[in-house]
XYZ file of C-alpha atoms in Angstrom:
462
model
C 92.000 -25.406 156.859
C 92.367 -28.126 159.708
C 93.381 -30.861 156.925
C 96.359 -28.509 155.770
C 98.348 -29.580 158.726
C 98.823 -33.151 157.400
C 99.412 -32.560 153.557
C 99.858 -30.391 150.663
C 96.519 -29.792 149.040
C 96.996 -28.480 145.407
C 97.737 -24.628 146.164
C 95.089 -24.830 149.305
C 97.879 -23.231 151.626
C 98.552 -20.350 149.293
C 95.060 -19.929 148.671
C 94.260 -19.601 152.558
C 97.352 -17.357 152.856
C 95.748 -14.869 150.184
C 92.469 -14.908 152.405
C 94.402 -13.674 155.237
C 96.397 -11.003 153.306
C 92.948 -9.753 152.010
C 92.090 -9.368 155.472
C 94.978 -8.038 156.565
C 94.635 -5.398 153.857
C 91.019 -4.479 154.728
C 91.703 -4.086 158.364
C 95.094 -2.068 157.967
C 93.502 0.912 159.556
C 93.309 -1.187 162.838
C 96.910 -0.615 163.067
C 97.767 -4.175 164.097
C 100.759 -4.694 162.323
C 104.127 -2.955 162.504
C 105.630 -4.768 159.435
C 104.593 -7.492 157.069
C 106.503 -9.650 154.448
C 103.545 -10.999 152.141
C 106.168 -11.909 149.570
C 108.247 -14.122 151.845
C 105.028 -15.666 153.104
C 104.088 -16.204 149.721
C 107.310 -18.015 149.183
C 106.800 -20.118 152.229
C 103.072 -21.048 151.365
C 104.137 -21.933 147.462
C 107.076 -24.224 149.092
C 104.656 -26.385 151.422
C 102.232 -26.465 148.416
C 104.619 -27.951 146.358
C 106.609 -30.346 148.720
C 104.511 -32.593 150.988
C 108.019 -33.677 152.543
C 108.123 -29.891 153.601
C 107.336 -30.125 157.474
C 105.184 -33.550 157.181
C 102.861 -33.980 159.961
C 103.691 -30.334 161.108
C 100.952 -29.236 163.630
C 100.885 -25.857 162.456
C 101.487 -26.726 158.601
C 99.924 -23.958 156.437
C 98.905 -22.131 159.641
C 99.551 -18.154 159.355
C 100.676 -16.400 162.237
C 101.840 -12.993 163.338
C 104.568 -12.479 165.901
C 104.832 -9.568 168.458
C 107.361 -7.073 167.582
C 109.484 -8.038 170.687
C 110.098 -11.412 169.777
C 112.818 -12.030 166.880
C 112.067 -13.073 163.656
C 114.971 -13.323 161.117
C 115.310 -10.573 158.383
C 112.203 -8.492 159.896
C 112.688 -5.497 162.301
C 112.313 -5.888 166.030
C 111.287 -2.790 167.026
C 109.727 -3.715 170.778
C 107.328 -0.543 169.857
C 110.060 1.785 170.620
C 111.808 4.327 168.011
C 115.249 3.671 168.829
C 115.061 -0.096 167.888
C 113.020 0.484 164.639
C 115.991 -0.233 162.549
C 117.124 -3.313 164.520
C 116.864 -6.286 162.128
C 117.707 -9.608 163.968
C 119.688 -12.359 162.075
C 118.366 -15.351 163.898
C 114.652 -16.136 164.746
C 113.818 -16.254 168.436
C 113.617 -20.113 169.358
C 109.826 -20.178 170.032
C 109.556 -18.650 166.397
C 111.981 -21.565 164.959
C 109.258 -23.993 167.028
C 106.339 -22.718 165.191
C 108.081 -22.567 161.925
C 109.743 -26.128 162.402
C 105.856 -27.247 162.699
C 104.806 -25.526 159.401
C 103.498 -22.120 160.215
C 103.829 -19.242 158.059
C 104.784 -15.771 159.536
C 102.846 -12.804 157.833
C 104.485 -10.093 159.952
C 105.127 -8.271 163.210
C 102.323 -6.954 165.525
C 102.065 -3.590 167.056
C 102.596 -3.469 170.883
C 102.682 -0.984 173.636
C 105.874 0.580 173.914
C 108.763 -1.916 175.566
C 105.768 -3.982 176.646
C 105.267 -1.692 179.438
C 101.353 -0.883 179.506
C 97.961 -1.804 178.497
C 96.842 0.498 175.973
C 98.948 -0.399 172.809
C 98.120 3.388 172.090
C 101.521 3.512 170.500
C 102.520 7.022 168.833
C 105.427 5.378 166.472
C 103.281 2.848 164.639
C 99.843 4.200 165.484
C 97.133 3.410 168.092
C 95.994 -0.320 167.916
C 92.196 -0.465 167.643
C 89.758 -3.201 168.497
C 87.801 -5.163 165.886
C 85.195 -5.081 168.029
C 84.758 -1.385 168.243
C 87.672 0.815 166.402
C 87.378 3.709 169.089
C 88.093 1.046 171.724
C 91.522 -0.343 172.913
C 92.776 -3.891 172.204
C 94.602 -3.746 175.495
C 98.140 -4.573 175.988
C 100.830 -4.804 175.506
C 100.511 -7.476 173.023
C 97.532 -5.419 171.521
C 98.414 -5.843 167.866
C 98.777 -9.437 167.845
C 95.047 -9.421 169.605
C 93.691 -7.155 166.804
C 95.524 -9.227 163.954
C 94.021 -12.554 165.111
C 91.014 -11.384 166.133
C 90.418 -9.563 162.616
C 91.259 -12.505 160.977
C 94.427 -11.655 159.339
C 96.159 -14.551 160.891
C 95.228 -17.732 162.676
C 97.467 -17.388 165.773
C 99.586 -15.042 167.428
C 102.426 -15.092 169.518
C 102.513 -12.266 172.281
C 104.478 -11.902 175.708
C 103.082 -11.519 178.964
C 104.767 -10.252 182.178
C 101.616 -9.368 184.018
C 98.487 -9.951 181.590
C 100.033 -8.733 178.371
C 98.923 -11.590 176.523
C 95.361 -12.644 178.367
C 94.219 -8.664 178.746
C 94.260 -8.056 174.728
C 92.980 -11.537 174.269
C 89.922 -10.908 176.495
C 89.056 -7.544 175.215
C 89.196 -9.079 171.549
C 87.060 -12.037 172.185
C 89.998 -14.573 171.888
C 91.496 -17.481 173.856
C 94.741 -16.415 175.406
C 97.313 -18.483 177.110
C 100.220 -17.539 179.492
C 102.050 -21.012 180.351
C 104.000 -21.640 183.073
C 106.933 -19.338 183.532
C 109.943 -21.003 181.943
C 107.847 -23.460 179.526
C 108.470 -21.879 176.255
C 111.809 -20.884 175.283
C 112.695 -17.088 175.845
C 115.644 -16.430 173.949
C 115.321 -14.043 171.256
C 112.552 -11.882 173.180
C 113.193 -8.196 174.054
C 112.973 -8.649 177.973
C 111.438 -6.718 180.545
C 111.518 -8.872 183.477
C 112.701 -12.616 183.026
C 111.244 -14.015 186.402
C 107.833 -12.973 185.185
C 108.431 -12.933 181.125
C 107.039 -15.477 178.924
C 105.673 -16.003 175.454
C 102.048 -16.974 175.101
C 99.461 -17.732 172.402
C 96.168 -16.321 171.129
C 93.699 -17.978 168.758
C 90.309 -17.543 167.649
C 89.435 -21.150 169.108
C 90.032 -23.375 172.069
C 91.093 -26.325 169.805
C 93.728 -23.966 167.949
C 95.068 -22.741 171.186
C 95.691 -26.461 172.386
C 97.347 -27.332 168.903
C 99.476 -24.351 168.901
C 100.802 -25.206 172.637
C 101.433 -28.510 171.384
C 103.647 -27.470 168.585
C 105.743 -25.002 170.641
C 105.960 -27.139 173.944
C 106.220 -30.818 172.185
C 103.443 -31.748 174.735
C 101.403 -33.761 171.708
C 102.028 -36.826 173.368
C 101.100 -35.890 176.835
C 97.705 -34.911 176.427
C 95.387 -35.449 179.479
C 92.343 -37.502 179.735
C 88.873 -35.473 179.112
C 87.391 -33.361 181.914
C 84.393 -34.594 183.308
C 81.374 -32.717 185.152
C 82.245 -32.653 188.960
C 85.224 -30.326 188.551
C 86.282 -28.302 191.575
C 87.183 -24.729 190.695
C 87.441 -21.890 193.066
C 87.052 -17.958 193.025
C 89.939 -16.322 194.581
C 89.877 -13.461 197.237
C 87.170 -10.735 196.887
C 89.334 -8.330 195.211
C 89.132 -10.072 191.898
C 85.075 -9.383 191.965
C 84.471 -6.781 194.256
C 84.906 -3.860 191.917
C 83.361 -4.799 188.511
C 81.764 -2.679 185.771
C 78.159 -4.013 185.752
C 78.252 -5.561 182.467
C 81.498 -7.548 183.130
C 79.831 -8.697 186.703
C 76.817 -9.949 184.901
C 78.756 -12.043 182.482
C 80.782 -13.222 185.509
C 77.368 -14.200 187.527
C 75.870 -15.838 184.685
C 79.102 -18.051 183.712
C 79.302 -19.272 187.305
C 75.602 -20.100 187.234
C 75.936 -22.079 184.015
C 79.066 -23.805 185.569
C 77.036 -24.547 188.618
C 74.280 -25.875 186.555
C 76.527 -28.384 184.996
C 77.730 -29.857 188.458
C 80.915 -28.112 188.420
C 81.787 -26.677 191.956
C 82.897 -23.153 192.124
C 84.108 -22.574 195.768
C 85.971 -19.721 197.387
C 89.791 -19.781 197.937
C 91.620 -17.142 200.210
C 94.566 -16.135 198.143
C 95.313 -12.898 200.390
C 98.941 -13.933 200.977
C 100.064 -14.354 197.344
C 97.820 -11.231 196.474
C 99.780 -9.085 199.100
C 103.183 -10.540 198.069
C 102.516 -9.337 194.563
C 101.363 -6.029 195.792
C 104.293 -5.337 197.657
C 106.887 -6.940 195.220
C 105.496 -7.515 192.036
C 106.331 -4.072 190.509
C 109.715 -4.122 192.190
C 110.867 -7.258 190.473
C 109.749 -5.725 187.250
C 112.397 -2.696 187.283
C 114.785 -4.387 189.320
C 115.281 -6.757 186.466
C 114.304 -4.503 183.790
C 117.182 -2.356 183.864
C 119.744 -5.251 184.147
C 118.224 -7.228 181.307
C 117.803 -4.660 178.778
C 121.183 -3.989 179.320
C 122.302 -7.368 178.517
C 120.061 -7.574 175.791
C 121.197 -4.333 174.016
C 125.128 -5.719 174.770
C 124.119 -8.816 172.881
C 122.006 -7.421 169.844
C 122.328 -3.750 169.535
C 125.842 -2.765 170.716
C 125.779 0.414 169.129
C 122.903 1.743 171.627
C 123.150 2.187 175.348
C 120.334 1.880 177.980
C 120.319 5.387 178.449
C 119.922 6.269 175.002
C 117.129 3.663 174.517
C 115.299 4.764 177.550
C 115.686 8.342 176.610
C 114.112 7.935 173.061
C 111.095 6.291 174.497
C 108.040 7.901 172.924
C 105.055 7.216 175.365
C 105.429 9.519 178.309
C 103.859 7.118 180.690
C 106.491 4.481 180.096
C 109.285 7.067 180.226
C 107.928 8.127 183.454
C 107.552 4.715 184.780
C 111.337 3.857 183.942
C 112.636 7.066 185.612
C 110.486 7.046 188.656
C 111.617 3.278 189.329
C 115.142 3.546 188.411
C 117.413 1.856 191.257
C 119.747 4.325 193.191
C 122.672 2.146 192.588
C 123.637 -1.455 191.126
C 123.956 -2.494 194.848
C 120.309 -1.478 195.516
C 119.122 -3.089 192.460
C 120.543 -6.392 193.296
C 119.157 -6.250 196.686
C 115.726 -5.420 195.423
C 115.662 -8.556 193.217
C 116.875 -10.820 195.674
C 114.162 -9.571 197.992
C 111.357 -9.548 195.195
C 112.653 -13.036 193.869
C 112.376 -14.460 197.491
C 108.632 -12.908 197.769
C 107.874 -14.799 194.281
C 108.985 -17.880 195.693
C 106.665 -17.499 198.734
C 103.644 -16.618 196.604
C 104.273 -19.690 194.446
C 104.606 -21.984 197.633
C 101.372 -20.560 199.014
C 99.444 -21.165 195.693
C 101.024 -24.622 195.542
C 99.590 -25.435 199.137
C 96.276 -23.812 198.730
C 95.750 -25.988 195.398
C 96.688 -29.191 197.149
C 95.050 -28.616 200.583
C 91.696 -27.955 198.710
C 91.730 -30.304 195.765
C 91.133 -27.117 193.702
C 91.927 -27.881 189.835
C 91.758 -24.108 189.019
C 90.997 -20.706 190.016
C 88.261 -18.851 187.928
C 87.729 -15.084 187.980
C 86.793 -12.491 185.509
C 89.966 -11.708 183.343
C 89.408 -7.843 183.338
C 87.364 -5.776 185.602
C 85.869 -3.631 182.516
C 85.572 -4.174 178.834
C 87.817 -2.482 176.356
C 88.300 1.369 177.259
C 87.858 3.844 174.888
C 91.108 4.648 172.905
C 92.950 7.860 173.546
C 90.207 9.680 175.683
C 91.822 9.069 178.799
C 94.354 6.409 178.722
C 95.631 6.645 182.215
C 92.056 6.156 183.799
C 89.087 4.112 183.454
C 85.645 4.041 184.843
C 84.951 1.115 187.185
C 81.255 1.019 188.664
C 81.059 4.374 188.772
C 84.646 5.178 190.249
C 87.606 6.676 188.306
C 90.469 4.235 188.411
C 93.898 3.965 187.009
C 93.920 2.109 183.785
C 96.896 -0.135 184.250
C 95.980 -1.201 187.875
C 92.498 -1.981 186.942
C 93.592 -4.165 183.683
C 96.362 -5.738 185.399
C 94.760 -6.304 188.757
C 93.467 -9.967 188.345
C 96.351 -11.013 186.263
C 99.257 -9.958 188.147
C 99.170 -12.099 191.222
C 99.401 -15.424 189.041
C 102.044 -14.185 186.801
C 104.108 -13.027 189.675
C 104.179 -16.743 191.129
C 104.685 -18.114 187.449
C 101.216 -19.868 187.340
C 100.162 -20.984 183.891
C 96.925 -18.845 182.992
C 93.879 -18.971 180.275
C 91.380 -16.777 179.166
C 88.387 -17.516 177.096
C 85.427 -15.423 175.748
C 82.572 -15.596 178.167
C 80.206 -13.213 176.746
C 79.555 -9.776 175.355
C 78.738 -6.101 176.874
C 75.361 -4.450 175.905
C 77.123 -2.622 173.168
C 78.987 -5.761 171.878
C 82.431 -5.502 173.711
C 84.068 -9.201 174.603
C 84.167 -9.959 178.139
C 86.739 -12.662 179.091
C 86.800 -15.363 182.050
C 90.128 -16.419 183.394
C 91.594 -19.718 184.726
C 94.924 -19.965 186.681
C 96.232 -23.551 187.362
C 99.037 -25.063 189.748
C 102.575 -24.321 188.308
C 103.113 -26.687 185.594
C 99.432 -27.983 184.956
C 99.374 -26.079 181.687
C 98.018 -29.273 179.507
C 95.416 -30.149 182.447
C 94.499 -26.498 182.405
C 93.937 -26.561 178.732
C 91.814 -29.491 178.861
C 89.775 -27.669 181.714
C 89.588 -24.726 179.627
C 87.778 -26.592 176.756
C 85.307 -28.219 178.776
C 84.489 -24.985 180.372
C 84.211 -23.504 177.063
C 81.962 -25.997 175.764
C 79.599 -25.534 178.817
C 79.714 -21.642 178.444
C 78.724 -22.060 174.761
C 75.823 -24.493 175.691
C 74.417 -22.048 178.306
C 74.695 -19.556 175.486
C 72.886 -21.325 172.972
C 70.232 -22.596 175.607
C 69.512 -18.491 176.499
C 69.105 -17.953 172.633
C 66.499 -20.675 172.134
C 64.406 -19.629 175.112
């Protein structure tokens, strides 16, 4: 399929699309999609097959994608996973969708998600629970769980999700995918149902690192700015102990094996004290989410769904934990909300500054750590809690623990598959880089991916 990005190929684009549609049909029970438009996708594929001048040279020519149901696609419902937005149909594509379409992509449909992007299970009562292709009684994570399931099951080549505090990287890790959260503000954000603009960003999921690289180029326009290849001698750093102290034994095994494989290849994995940005996120990270969410959802509804008020939207929330979170964190007044936002944004700038100083002072190219402390939890058994090394811990705090600090500071982050548990559930390894280092971070992730693949191959032959 790689050659389809360059030229028409006698119906090959349409044939490849049919394979994706067949896979989507066979995996319908996983509840990855909220909406599909097979005929529109077929028309798009036929146009690309028939006209070599349609999107000539497009990096994604003929690639089938799925879009999270909080990112606007023209003439497709945009529910954001919540009942009262099910009938909202945008009349324009989000700018990030326009970017991939201009590069020749085909949108097959919209992906299921955790309601209003506020959670990590994607156990959505409106559209059904999103199931993990690696274990159908397990979660695909959230909030972009449907995107992960669709891409991991082969029904799409790439997917777009959103990431406020891990919502792309958590599902990618739990389903064996590569997931990118770009530096905040690097991708266009207009036409996306908001949660917290100072943390929100669209992100990408793919089944290969090479595909992740290409989709990033297509969206960012960075094709001409590809960094030189990464060599051994790279300096990485494991952040504060909180990232690795409490891990499921299966995750700890994969983590330690990965570090050993990197060190065997001549890569330095040092330690780096990130306690200051970690503490700033602990104190202000969620405050800024709700300080901005109330204001930005109100503005969003006024622009796109003026017949619906924010109070009506919140009253219609279907997931009890999402409704409870909004109710518990509602600012007492607009003045209180504005003050909280100012304080939280100041803390965010301080966290970003601390990271920048730490990277610069130590010569560290990227932080490295387990993406999630546990493999995919069981779905619908106890969505509020998860067992971590024998301790019962809150699911949301556990799954987002390692993702939130870098997100709060606006750093780019990538998760890549590093291994599997004894029952075949994927385990992810994450990299966070300095703000603006996205292309360099992608190159580093590609190099590390090769090292881990080499180590896995060697272990199989012993």
